[in-house]
Coordinates of C-alpha atoms in Angstrom, one line a residue:
M8 CA 198.1 157.6 132.4
A9 CA 196.5 160.6 134.2
G10 CA 192.7 160.8 133.7
E11 CA 192.5 157.3 132.2
L12 CA 189.3 155.6 133.2
T13 CA 189.7 152.0 134.6
L14 CA 186.7 149.8 135.3
S15 CA 186.8 148.1 138.7
P16 CA 186.0 144.3 138.8
V17 CA 182.7 145.0 140.6
M18 CA 181.6 147.5 138.0
S19 CA 182.6 145.1 135.2
D20 CA 180.6 142.3 136.8
A21 CA 177.6 144.7 137.2
L22 CA 177.9 145.6 133.5
V23 CA 177.8 141.9 132.5
I24 CA 174.9 141.1 134.7
L25 CA 172.7 144.1 133.7
G26 CA 173.6 143.7 130.1
S27 CA 172.7 140.0 130.3
A28 CA 169.3 140.8 131.9
G29 CA 168.6 143.4 129.2
I30 CA 169.3 140.8 126.5
V31 CA 168.0 137.6 128.0
I32 CA 164.6 138.6 129.3
P33 CA 163.2 140.3 126.1
V34 CA 164.7 137.8 123.7
F35 CA 163.5 134.7 125.5
A36 CA 160.1 136.3 126.3
R37 CA 159.7 136.9 122.5
F38 CA 160.1 133.1 121.9
R39 CA 158.1 132.2 125.0
I40 CA 161.1 130.5 126.6
T41 CA 161.6 130.9 130.4
P42 CA 164.5 133.3 131.1
I43 CA 165.9 130.7 133.6
I44 CA 167.6 128.9 130.7
G45 CA 168.8 132.2 129.3
F46 CA 170.5 133.2 132.5
I47 CA 172.2 129.8 132.9
L48 CA 173.5 129.9 129.3
I49 CA 174.8 133.5 129.9
G50 CA 176.6 132.1 132.9
I51 CA 178.3 129.4 130.8
L52 CA 179.3 132.0 128.2
V53 CA 180.7 134.7 130.4
G54 CA 182.1 132.4 133.1
P55 CA 185.7 131.2 133.7
F56 CA 185.0 128.1 131.5
G57 CA 183.5 130.0 128.6
L58 CA 184.9 133.3 127.2
G59 CA 187.0 133.6 130.4
T60 CA 189.4 131.0 129.0
M61 CA 190.3 133.5 126.2
V62 CA 191.0 136.6 128.3
D63 CA 194.8 136.1 128.1
Q64 CA 194.7 136.1 124.3
V65 CA 192.0 138.7 123.9
P66 CA 192.3 141.2 126.9
W67 CA 189.2 143.2 126.1
L68 CA 187.1 140.1 126.9
S69 CA 187.8 140.8 130.6
H70 CA 185.1 143.6 130.4
V71 CA 182.4 141.1 129.3
T72 CA 183.4 138.1 131.4
I73 CA 183.3 137.2 135.1
S74 CA 186.6 135.6 136.1
E75 CA 185.8 135.3 139.9
P76 CA 182.3 133.8 140.4
D77 CA 182.8 134.0 144.2
R78 CA 182.3 137.8 144.0
L79 CA 178.7 137.1 143.0
T80 CA 177.9 134.7 145.8
P81 CA 176.4 137.3 148.2
F82 CA 174.1 138.6 145.5
A83 CA 173.1 135.0 144.5
D84 CA 172.3 134.3 148.2
F85 CA 170.3 137.4 148.4
G86 CA 168.2 136.2 145.5
I87 CA 167.3 133.0 147.4
I88 CA 166.4 135.1 150.4
L89 CA 164.1 137.3 148.4
L90 CA 162.5 134.3 146.8
L91 CA 161.6 132.8 150.2
F92 CA 160.4 136.2 151.3
A93 CA 158.1 136.3 148.3
I94 CA 156.8 132.8 149.1
G95 CA 156.0 134.0 152.6
L96 CA 154.0 136.9 151.2
E97 CA 151.9 134.6 149.1
L98 CA 151.2 132.4 152.1
S99 CA 149.7 133.1 155.5
F100 CA 149.9 131.4 158.8
N101 CA 146.4 130.0 158.3
R102 CA 147.3 128.5 155.0
L103 CA 150.7 127.2 156.3
W104 CA 148.8 125.5 159.1
Q105 CA 146.4 123.9 156.7
M106 CA 149.4 122.6 154.7
R107 CA 151.1 121.1 157.8
K108 CA 150.2 117.5 156.9
L109 CA 151.7 118.0 153.4
V110 CA 154.8 119.7 154.7
F111 CA 155.6 117.3 157.5
G112 CA 154.0 114.3 155.9
L113 CA 154.7 114.3 152.2
G114 CA 157.8 116.5 152.6
S115 CA 159.5 114.3 155.2
L116 CA 158.6 111.1 153.3
E117 CA 160.0 112.5 150.0
L118 CA 163.3 113.6 151.6
L119 CA 163.8 110.5 153.8
I120 CA 162.9 107.9 151.1
I121 CA 165.0 109.4 148.3
G122 CA 167.9 110.2 150.6
S123 CA 167.9 106.7 152.2
I124 CA 167.6 104.7 149.0
S125 CA 170.2 106.9 147.3
A126 CA 172.6 106.4 150.3
A127 CA 172.0 102.6 150.2
F128 CA 172.8 102.6 146.4
F129 CA 176.0 104.6 146.8
G130 CA 177.1 102.5 149.9
Y131 CA 176.3 99.0 148.9
I132 CA 176.7 99.1 145.1
N133 CA 179.3 101.8 144.6
G134 CA 181.3 100.9 147.7
M135 CA 181.3 104.3 149.4
D136 CA 181.6 104.5 153.1
T137 CA 178.4 105.0 155.1
T138 CA 179.0 108.7 155.9
A139 CA 179.9 109.7 152.3
A140 CA 176.9 107.7 151.0
L141 CA 174.5 109.5 153.4
A142 CA 175.9 112.9 152.5
L143 CA 175.6 112.3 148.8
G144 CA 172.3 110.6 149.0
F145 CA 170.6 113.4 151.0
A146 CA 172.3 116.1 148.9
L147 CA 170.7 114.7 145.7
A148 CA 167.3 114.4 147.4
F149 CA 166.9 118.2 147.5
S150 CA 165.0 120.0 144.7
S151 CA 165.4 123.6 143.6
T152 CA 163.2 126.1 145.4
A153 CA 164.7 128.9 143.3
I154 CA 163.7 127.4 140.0
V155 CA 160.7 125.1 140.7
L156 CA 158.5 127.6 142.4
P157 CA 158.7 130.4 139.8
I158 CA 157.7 127.8 137.3
S159 CA 154.9 126.1 139.2
G160 CA 153.6 128.9 141.4
T161 CA 152.0 128.1 144.7
R162 CA 148.3 128.1 143.8
S163 CA 147.9 125.1 141.5
P164 CA 147.8 121.5 142.8
V165 CA 151.3 121.0 141.3
G166 CA 152.5 124.2 143.0
R167 CA 151.0 123.3 146.4
A168 CA 152.6 119.8 146.3
A169 CA 156.0 121.2 145.3
L170 CA 155.8 124.0 147.9
S171 CA 155.1 121.5 150.7
M172 CA 158.1 119.4 149.8
L173 CA 160.4 122.3 149.3
L174 CA 159.4 123.9 152.6
F175 CA 160.4 120.8 154.5
E176 CA 163.7 120.6 152.6
D177 CA 164.5 124.2 153.5
I178 CA 163.7 123.4 157.1
M179 CA 166.1 120.4 157.0
I180 CA 169.1 122.2 155.5
V181 CA 170.7 123.1 158.8
P182 CA 170.2 119.8 160.6
I183 CA 171.6 117.9 157.7
I184 CA 174.7 120.1 157.5
F185 CA 175.2 119.8 161.3
I186 CA 174.8 116.0 161.2
L187 CA 177.4 115.8 158.5
G188 CA 179.8 117.8 160.7
A189 CA 179.1 115.4 163.6
L190 CA 179.7 112.3 161.4
A191 CA 183.0 113.8 159.9
P192 CA 186.1 111.7 160.6
S193 CA 187.6 114.6 162.7
A194 CA 184.4 115.2 164.7
T195 CA 184.7 115.0 168.5
G196 CA 181.0 115.2 169.4
E197 CA 180.7 118.9 169.3
G198 CA 178.6 118.7 166.2
V199 CA 175.6 117.2 168.1
S200 CA 175.8 119.6 170.9
G201 CA 176.2 122.5 168.4
L202 CA 173.0 121.3 166.7
T203 CA 171.1 121.3 170.0
T204 CA 172.4 124.8 170.8
T205 CA 171.5 126.1 167.4
L206 CA 168.0 124.7 167.5
I207 CA 167.3 126.2 171.0
Q208 CA 168.7 129.6 170.1
G209 CA 167.0 129.5 166.7
G210 CA 163.6 128.6 168.3
I211 CA 164.0 131.6 170.7
V212 CA 164.8 134.0 167.8
I213 CA 161.9 132.7 165.7
L214 CA 159.5 133.1 168.6
L215 CA 160.8 136.7 169.1
L216 CA 160.3 137.4 165.4
L217 CA 156.8 136.2 165.5
V218 CA 155.8 138.2 168.6
V219 CA 157.6 141.4 167.7
G220 CA 156.6 141.3 164.1
R221 CA 152.9 141.0 164.9
F222 CA 153.0 144.3 166.7
A223 CA 155.8 146.2 165.0
L224 CA 155.3 145.5 161.3
P225 CA 151.9 147.1 160.9
R226 CA 153.1 150.3 162.6
L227 CA 156.3 150.4 160.6
F228 CA 154.6 150.1 157.3
S229 CA 151.8 152.4 158.3
Q230 CA 154.4 155.1 159.0
A231 CA 156.1 154.4 155.7
A232 CA 152.8 154.6 153.8
R233 CA 151.9 157.9 155.4
T234 CA 155.1 159.5 153.9
K235 CA 153.9 158.7 150.4
S236 CA 157.5 157.9 149.6
P237 CA 158.2 154.7 147.6
E238 CA 161.9 154.9 148.6
L239 CA 161.0 154.7 152.3
F240 CA 158.6 151.9 151.7
L241 CA 161.3 150.0 149.8
A242 CA 163.8 150.7 152.6
A243 CA 161.3 149.4 155.2
S244 CA 160.8 146.2 153.2
L245 CA 164.5 145.6 152.8
L246 CA 165.1 146.3 156.5
V247 CA 162.5 143.7 157.5
V248 CA 163.7 140.9 155.2
I249 CA 167.4 141.5 155.8
G250 CA 167.0 142.0 159.5
A251 CA 165.0 138.7 159.9
S252 CA 167.5 136.8 157.8
L253 CA 170.4 138.1 159.8
A254 CA 168.7 137.2 163.0
T255 CA 168.2 133.5 162.1
A256 CA 171.6 133.4 160.5
A257 CA 173.2 134.6 163.7
T258 CA 171.9 131.6 165.6
G259 CA 173.2 129.2 162.9
L260 CA 169.9 128.6 161.2
S261 CA 169.6 129.4 157.5
P262 CA 168.8 133.0 156.6
I263 CA 166.0 131.8 154.4
V264 CA 164.1 130.8 157.5
G265 CA 164.1 134.4 158.6
A266 CA 163.1 135.6 155.2
L267 CA 160.1 133.2 155.1
I268 CA 158.9 134.3 158.5
A269 CA 159.2 138.0 157.5
G270 CA 157.1 137.3 154.4
L271 CA 154.5 135.4 156.5
L272 CA 154.2 138.2 159.0
I273 CA 153.8 140.9 156.3
A274 CA 151.2 138.7 154.5
E275 CA 149.0 139.2 157.6
T276 CA 149.0 143.0 157.1
E277 CA 147.2 145.1 154.6
Y278 CA 150.5 146.2 153.1
H279 CA 151.5 142.8 151.6
G280 CA 150.4 143.7 148.1
E281 CA 152.5 146.9 148.0
V282 CA 155.5 145.1 149.5
E283 CA 155.3 142.3 147.0
S284 CA 155.1 144.6 144.0
I285 CA 157.9 146.9 145.1
M286 CA 160.2 143.9 145.8
E287 CA 159.5 142.0 142.6
P288 CA 162.2 143.6 140.4
F289 CA 164.9 143.0 143.1
K290 CA 163.9 139.4 143.4
G291 CA 164.0 138.8 139.7
L292 CA 167.3 140.4 139.2
A293 CA 168.9 138.7 142.3
L294 CA 167.6 135.3 141.1
G295 CA 169.1 136.1 137.7
V296 CA 172.5 136.5 139.4
F297 CA 172.0 133.2 141.1
L298 CA 171.3 131.4 137.8
I299 CA 174.3 133.0 136.2
T300 CA 176.5 131.6 139.0
I301 CA 175.0 128.2 138.3
G302 CA 176.0 128.5 134.6
M303 CA 179.5 129.7 135.5
S304 CA 180.1 126.4 137.4
I305 CA 179.5 124.3 134.3
D306 CA 182.8 123.2 132.5
L307 CA 181.8 122.1 129.1
M308 CA 185.2 120.5 128.5
E309 CA 184.9 118.4 131.7
I310 CA 181.4 117.3 130.6
W311 CA 182.8 116.3 127.2
R312 CA 185.6 114.2 128.8
N313 CA 183.1 112.3 131.0
L314 CA 180.1 112.5 128.8
G315 CA 178.9 108.9 129.3
E316 CA 179.2 108.9 133.1
I317 CA 177.7 112.3 133.5
A318 CA 174.8 111.6 131.2
A319 CA 174.0 108.3 133.0
A320 CA 174.2 110.0 136.4
V321 CA 171.8 112.8 135.3
V322 CA 169.3 110.4 133.8
G323 CA 169.5 108.1 136.8
V324 CA 168.9 110.8 139.3
L325 CA 166.0 112.4 137.3
V326 CA 164.2 109.1 136.7
F327 CA 164.6 107.8 140.2
K328 CA 163.4 111.1 141.9
A329 CA 160.5 111.4 139.5
I330 CA 159.3 107.9 140.2
V331 CA 159.6 108.2 144.0
T332 CA 158.0 111.6 144.2
G333 CA 155.1 110.7 141.8
S334 CA 154.4 107.5 143.6
L335 CA 154.3 109.2 147.0
L336 CA 151.8 111.8 145.7
R337 CA 149.6 109.0 144.3
M338 CA 149.7 107.2 147.6
M339 CA 148.6 110.4 149.3
G340 CA 145.6 110.7 147.0
A341 CA 146.8 113.1 144.3
R342 CA 145.4 112.8 140.8
R343 CA 147.6 110.9 138.3
S344 CA 148.2 114.1 136.3
T345 CA 149.3 116.1 139.4
A346 CA 151.5 113.3 140.6
A347 CA 153.2 112.8 137.2
E348 CA 153.8 116.5 136.6
T349 CA 155.1 117.2 140.1
G350 CA 157.3 114.2 140.1
V351 CA 159.0 115.2 136.8
L352 CA 159.3 118.9 137.9
M353 CA 160.9 118.0 141.2
A354 CA 163.3 115.5 139.7
S355 CA 166.4 117.6 139.3
P356 CA 168.8 118.3 142.2
S357 CA 169.0 121.7 143.9
E358 CA 171.2 124.7 144.6
T359 CA 171.0 123.2 148.2
T360 CA 172.7 120.1 146.8
L361 CA 175.7 122.3 146.0
I362 CA 175.7 123.7 149.6
V363 CA 175.6 120.2 151.1
L364 CA 178.3 118.9 148.8
A365 CA 180.5 121.9 149.8
A366 CA 179.9 121.2 153.5
A367 CA 180.6 117.5 153.1
T368 CA 183.9 118.3 151.2
S369 CA 185.0 120.8 153.9
A370 CA 184.3 118.1 156.6
L371 CA 186.4 115.6 154.6
V372 CA 183.3 113.4 154.2
I373 CA 183.4 113.4 150.4
D374 CA 186.6 113.7 148.4
A375 CA 187.0 116.7 146.0
E376 CA 186.9 114.7 142.8
T377 CA 183.5 113.0 143.7
A378 CA 182.1 116.4 144.8
Q379 CA 183.1 118.0 141.5
F380 CA 181.4 115.2 139.5
W381 CA 178.1 115.6 141.3
Q382 CA 178.3 119.4 141.2
I383 CA 178.4 119.1 137.4
V384 CA 175.4 116.7 137.5
T385 CA 173.5 119.1 139.7
A386 CA 174.3 122.1 137.5
I387 CA 173.0 120.2 134.4
G388 CA 169.9 119.2 136.3
L389 CA 169.2 122.8 137.3
T390 CA 169.7 123.9 133.7
I391 CA 167.2 121.5 132.3
T392 CA 164.5 122.0 135.0
P393 CA 162.4 124.3 132.7
V394 CA 162.5 121.6 130.1
L395 CA 161.4 119.0 132.7
A396 CA 158.5 121.3 133.6
K397 CA 157.3 121.2 130.0
L398 CA 157.8 117.5 129.8
G399 CA 155.8 117.0 133.0
R400 CA 152.9 118.9 131.5
V401 CA 153.0 116.7 128.4
I402 CA 153.1 113.5 130.5
A403 CA 150.3 114.8 132.8
R404 CA 148.0 115.4 129.7
R405 CA 148.8 111.9 128.5
V406 CA 148.1 110.0 131.8
E407 CA 145.0 112.1 132.6
A408 CA 143.6 114.6 130.2
A409 CA 142.2 117.7 131.7
P410 CA 138.5 118.4 131.0
E411 CA 138.2 120.5 127.9
L412 CA 135.3 122.5 126.4
P413 CA 133.5 121.1 123.3
E414 CA 135.2 122.0 120.1
E415 CA 132.3 124.3 119.0
D416 CA 132.7 126.4 122.1
Q417 CA 136.4 127.2 121.7
H418 CA 136.0 130.4 119.7
E419 CA 132.7 131.7 121.2
A420 CA 132.8 135.1 122.7
R421 CA 131.9 134.6 126.4
T422 CA 132.6 136.0 129.8
I423 CA 135.5 134.2 131.6
I424 CA 135.0 133.5 135.3
I425 CA 138.2 132.7 137.1
G426 CA 137.4 130.6 140.1
G427 CA 134.8 127.8 140.3
G428 CA 133.9 128.1 144.0
R429 CA 130.7 129.3 145.5
V430 CA 131.0 132.8 144.2
G431 CA 132.0 131.8 140.7
R432 CA 129.1 129.3 140.4
L433 CA 126.6 132.0 141.6
I434 CA 127.9 134.4 138.9
A435 CA 127.5 131.6 136.4
D436 CA 123.9 131.1 137.5
M437 CA 123.2 134.8 136.9
M438 CA 124.8 134.6 133.4
V439 CA 122.5 131.7 132.6
A440 CA 119.5 133.5 133.9
H441 CA 120.2 136.4 131.5
E442 CA 121.2 134.1 128.6
Q443 CA 124.8 135.2 128.5
P444 CA 127.6 132.8 127.5
Y445 CA 130.3 132.1 130.0
V446 CA 133.1 129.7 131.0
I447 CA 134.6 128.9 134.4
L448 CA 138.4 128.5 134.7
D449 CA 140.0 126.9 137.7
S450 CA 143.3 125.2 138.5
D451 CA 141.8 122.6 140.8
P452 CA 140.7 119.5 138.9
D453 CA 138.3 118.5 141.7
V454 CA 136.5 121.9 141.5
I455 CA 136.2 121.5 137.8
A456 CA 134.9 118.0 138.0
T457 CA 132.3 119.0 140.6
A458 CA 131.2 122.0 138.5
K459 CA 130.8 119.9 135.4
R460 CA 128.8 117.3 137.2
N461 CA 126.4 120.1 138.3
G462 CA 126.0 121.3 134.8
Y463 CA 128.4 124.3 134.7
R464 CA 130.5 125.1 131.7
A465 CA 134.0 124.7 133.2
T466 CA 137.5 123.9 132.1
F467 CA 140.8 123.2 133.8
G468 CA 143.6 125.8 133.5
D469 CA 145.9 128.1 135.5
A470 CA 145.0 131.7 134.8
V471 CA 148.5 132.9 135.8
R472 CA 149.7 131.2 132.6
G473 CA 148.7 133.2 129.6
D474 CA 148.1 130.2 127.3
A475 CA 145.0 129.1 129.4
L476 CA 143.2 132.4 128.9
S477 CA 144.3 132.6 125.2
R478 CA 142.8 129.2 124.7
L479 CA 139.5 130.4 126.0
G480 CA 139.5 133.4 123.7
I481 CA 140.2 136.2 126.1
E482 CA 140.9 138.5 123.1
Q483 CA 137.2 138.6 122.2
A484 CA 135.8 138.0 125.7
P485 CA 133.3 140.8 126.7
A486 CA 134.4 140.6 130.4
L487 CA 136.6 138.7 132.8
V488 CA 135.5 138.1 136.4
L489 CA 137.9 137.2 139.2
S490 CA 135.8 135.4 141.9
M491 CA 138.5 133.6 143.9
D492 CA 139.3 134.5 147.5
E493 CA 143.0 135.0 146.9
P494 CA 143.8 138.7 147.5
V495 CA 147.5 138.7 146.5
L496 CA 147.0 136.5 143.4
A497 CA 143.9 138.6 142.4
Q498 CA 145.8 141.9 142.5
R499 CA 148.8 140.5 140.6
L500 CA 146.5 138.9 138.0
V501 CA 144.6 142.1 137.5
G502 CA 147.8 144.1 136.9
K503 CA 149.0 141.4 134.4
L504 CA 145.7 141.3 132.5
R505 CA 145.4 145.1 132.4
A506 CA 148.8 145.4 130.9
A507 CA 148.1 142.8 128.3
Y508 CA 144.5 143.7 127.5
P509 CA 144.0 147.5 128.1
E510 CA 140.3 147.5 126.9
L511 CA 139.2 144.4 128.8
L512 CA 136.4 144.7 131.3
I513 CA 137.8 143.3 134.5
V514 CA 135.5 142.8 137.5
A515 CA 137.2 141.5 140.7
R516 CA 136.0 140.2 144.0
A517 CA 137.7 142.1 146.9
R518 CA 138.1 141.0 150.5
D519 CA 137.5 144.5 151.9
T520 CA 137.6 148.1 150.9
D521 CA 141.4 148.4 151.2
H522 CA 141.8 145.4 148.9
A523 CA 139.2 146.9 146.5
A524 CA 141.3 150.2 146.3
A525 CA 144.4 148.1 145.6
L526 CA 142.6 146.3 142.8
Y527 CA 141.5 149.6 141.3
R528 CA 145.2 150.7 141.4
S529 CA 146.2 147.5 139.6
G530 CA 143.7 148.2 136.8
A531 CA 140.3 146.6 137.7
S532 CA 137.3 148.1 136.0
H533 CA 135.1 147.2 139.1
A534 CA 136.1 145.8 142.4
V535 CA 133.4 144.6 144.7
P536 CA 134.2 144.3 148.5
E537 CA 132.5 141.4 150.3
N538 CA 132.0 143.3 153.5
L539 CA 130.3 146.3 151.7
E540 CA 127.8 144.0 149.9
S541 CA 126.9 142.1 153.0
S542 CA 126.4 145.4 154.9
L543 CA 124.1 146.7 152.2
Q544 CA 122.1 143.5 152.1
L545 CA 121.7 143.5 155.9
S546 CA 120.5 147.2 155.6
E547 CA 118.0 146.3 152.9
A548 CA 116.6 143.4 155.0
V549 CA 116.1 145.4 158.2
L550 CA 114.7 148.5 156.5
V551 CA 112.1 146.5 154.6
D552 CA 111.1 144.4 157.6
I553 CA 110.5 147.4 159.8
G554 CA 108.1 148.8 157.3
V555 CA 110.0 151.1 155.0
A556 CA 108.8 151.0 151.4
M557 CA 110.8 148.7 149.1
G558 CA 111.3 151.2 146.3
P559 CA 113.1 154.0 148.4
V560 CA 115.1 151.3 150.1
I561 CA 116.4 149.8 146.9
A562 CA 117.1 153.3 145.5
S563 CA 119.1 154.3 148.6
I564 CA 121.0 151.0 148.5
H565 CA 122.0 151.7 144.9
A566 CA 123.0 155.3 145.8
K567 CA 125.2 154.1 148.7
R568 CA 126.8 151.5 146.5
D569 CA 127.7 154.1 143.9
E570 CA 129.0 156.4 146.6
Y571 CA 131.4 153.8 147.9
R572 CA 132.4 152.7 144.5
E573 CA 133.3 156.3 143.6
R574 CA 135.2 156.7 146.9
L575 CA 137.2 153.5 146.1
E576 CA 138.0 154.6 142.6
I577 CA 139.4 157.9 144.0
E578 CA 141.5 155.9 146.6
G579 CA 142.6 153.7 143.7
K580 CA 143.8 156.9 141.9
L581 CA 141.4 156.5 139.0
S582 CA 139.8 159.9 139.5
E583 CA 141.2 163.3 140.4
K584 CA 138.1 164.5 142.2
P585 CA 134.6 163.2 143.0
K586 CA 131.8 163.5 140.5
L587 CA 128.7 165.5 141.5
R588 CA 125.5 163.7 142.3
T589 CA 122.2 165.4 142.5
S590 CA 119.5 164.4 145.0
G591 CA 116.4 166.5 144.6
A592 CA 117.4 170.1 144.5
Q593 CA 120.7 169.4 146.3
A594 CA 124.0 168.7 144.7
E595 CA 126.4 166.9 147.0
V596 CA 129.9 165.5 146.7

């Protein structure tokens, strides 16, 4: 009929995804349940094995279902790319270098031990041929970067351990897939030579990205920032991440390698905070699409028909991986609580498992029926990962309780100091000198143990998780001080706290004046740059020692500090114009 509006399949899929996001996120947030489970459940509901089975009987359901999951694959892949890009933004080359022993030590041991033992089990007990057993064993050894890291973060001991293993797994994706091709029944030796070529070309591209990015990215984002256009800044960010991903993908490496490198390069610039905040909504939505595709691959009827075997496989994989991962962490010196929580969190298979299974099936290494069974096991494991995270925290508290404050202190109104390092302890000393109650919060158990041994009032907790601050009574706290030297995390935390507690006094440590201005924009009440304070103290020392009277020096130091603070507040868009200060008979801006 002329003028009749028809909805294209792409528009229909977009309607389902955006509608799902609009329903899932607020509803699950209200009940304090991670949206990860919600997106997967939505995928089960709207997928071809859910409401999609009823489209022929009820045609209008075609507008609220997704009948062809393959259409969403590019968007799901983009979600993984943005996730690795965000991880790179939180890291830096120095921090990555400091983690090298964990990445190539713990990460390699975890993958090799789990993969080898699993392969031996499938080969000698289940009777699989060697190639199929290796493919399946190493496929199940992977853990989910897309789900684990948003749950654990990268700053806590659990997050650092998980990140190191996941980074090594991401590095090994391409070699494992190439090796499977080389071991395939139809292989003629081209797989090994292809792997060598890919590694050489990939190394050259990575080196070019590092060299060019060092010089080009600061200039690119500087030009974008001068335009004052958020759209141009967003376009520049997408250009960098997509360009780097395509560059590594063109050589045969995984595009997530390029995304990680792009994030690491931008993390070294002063624009990393702005890039992270502007990309966050896209990352969340794209990851939501990925989780929906996971849900759509789950056939509830197939699970019901093979319930016993699938349940045994899921439990077997989870228990085995948790034991191996936790034992490795204990052998490398991790605390019992950290080892237990990380082991349980990393126990489920990964989205990478699905990729390796698909590659093994295409190479005729694994038959289609076996691959489908383990794809269902993997999808179930991904679905229950948030539940595993909560279980891991419970087990961690049982095996090694985190230090807690005395019961009588729990509801006392006191200043909360986030970070128990040198700066945090000095702030605590000043609070004691002026008889003000305080508590130090830190996510590193060793820092907390040291602080408590030295007489400080300190407790374990991750400030990024709201329950830790609520437990300390943030609602009645007179102030909150961020003393840690983590610029990206500090800016993100300030924004989150300001949104949740509009009246809270937030004082934050800043690395420099640019970071201080960014903290003001995020909602800090006061931001104190380290370089400014050291300059003022040096000025005070030299002026007094050359004979200038102490009183005028201190007065000028205070005036200069106020002048810089006012300037930073203006840069942080807290004020429209400078306040007038009077000095003698002169009024100056």
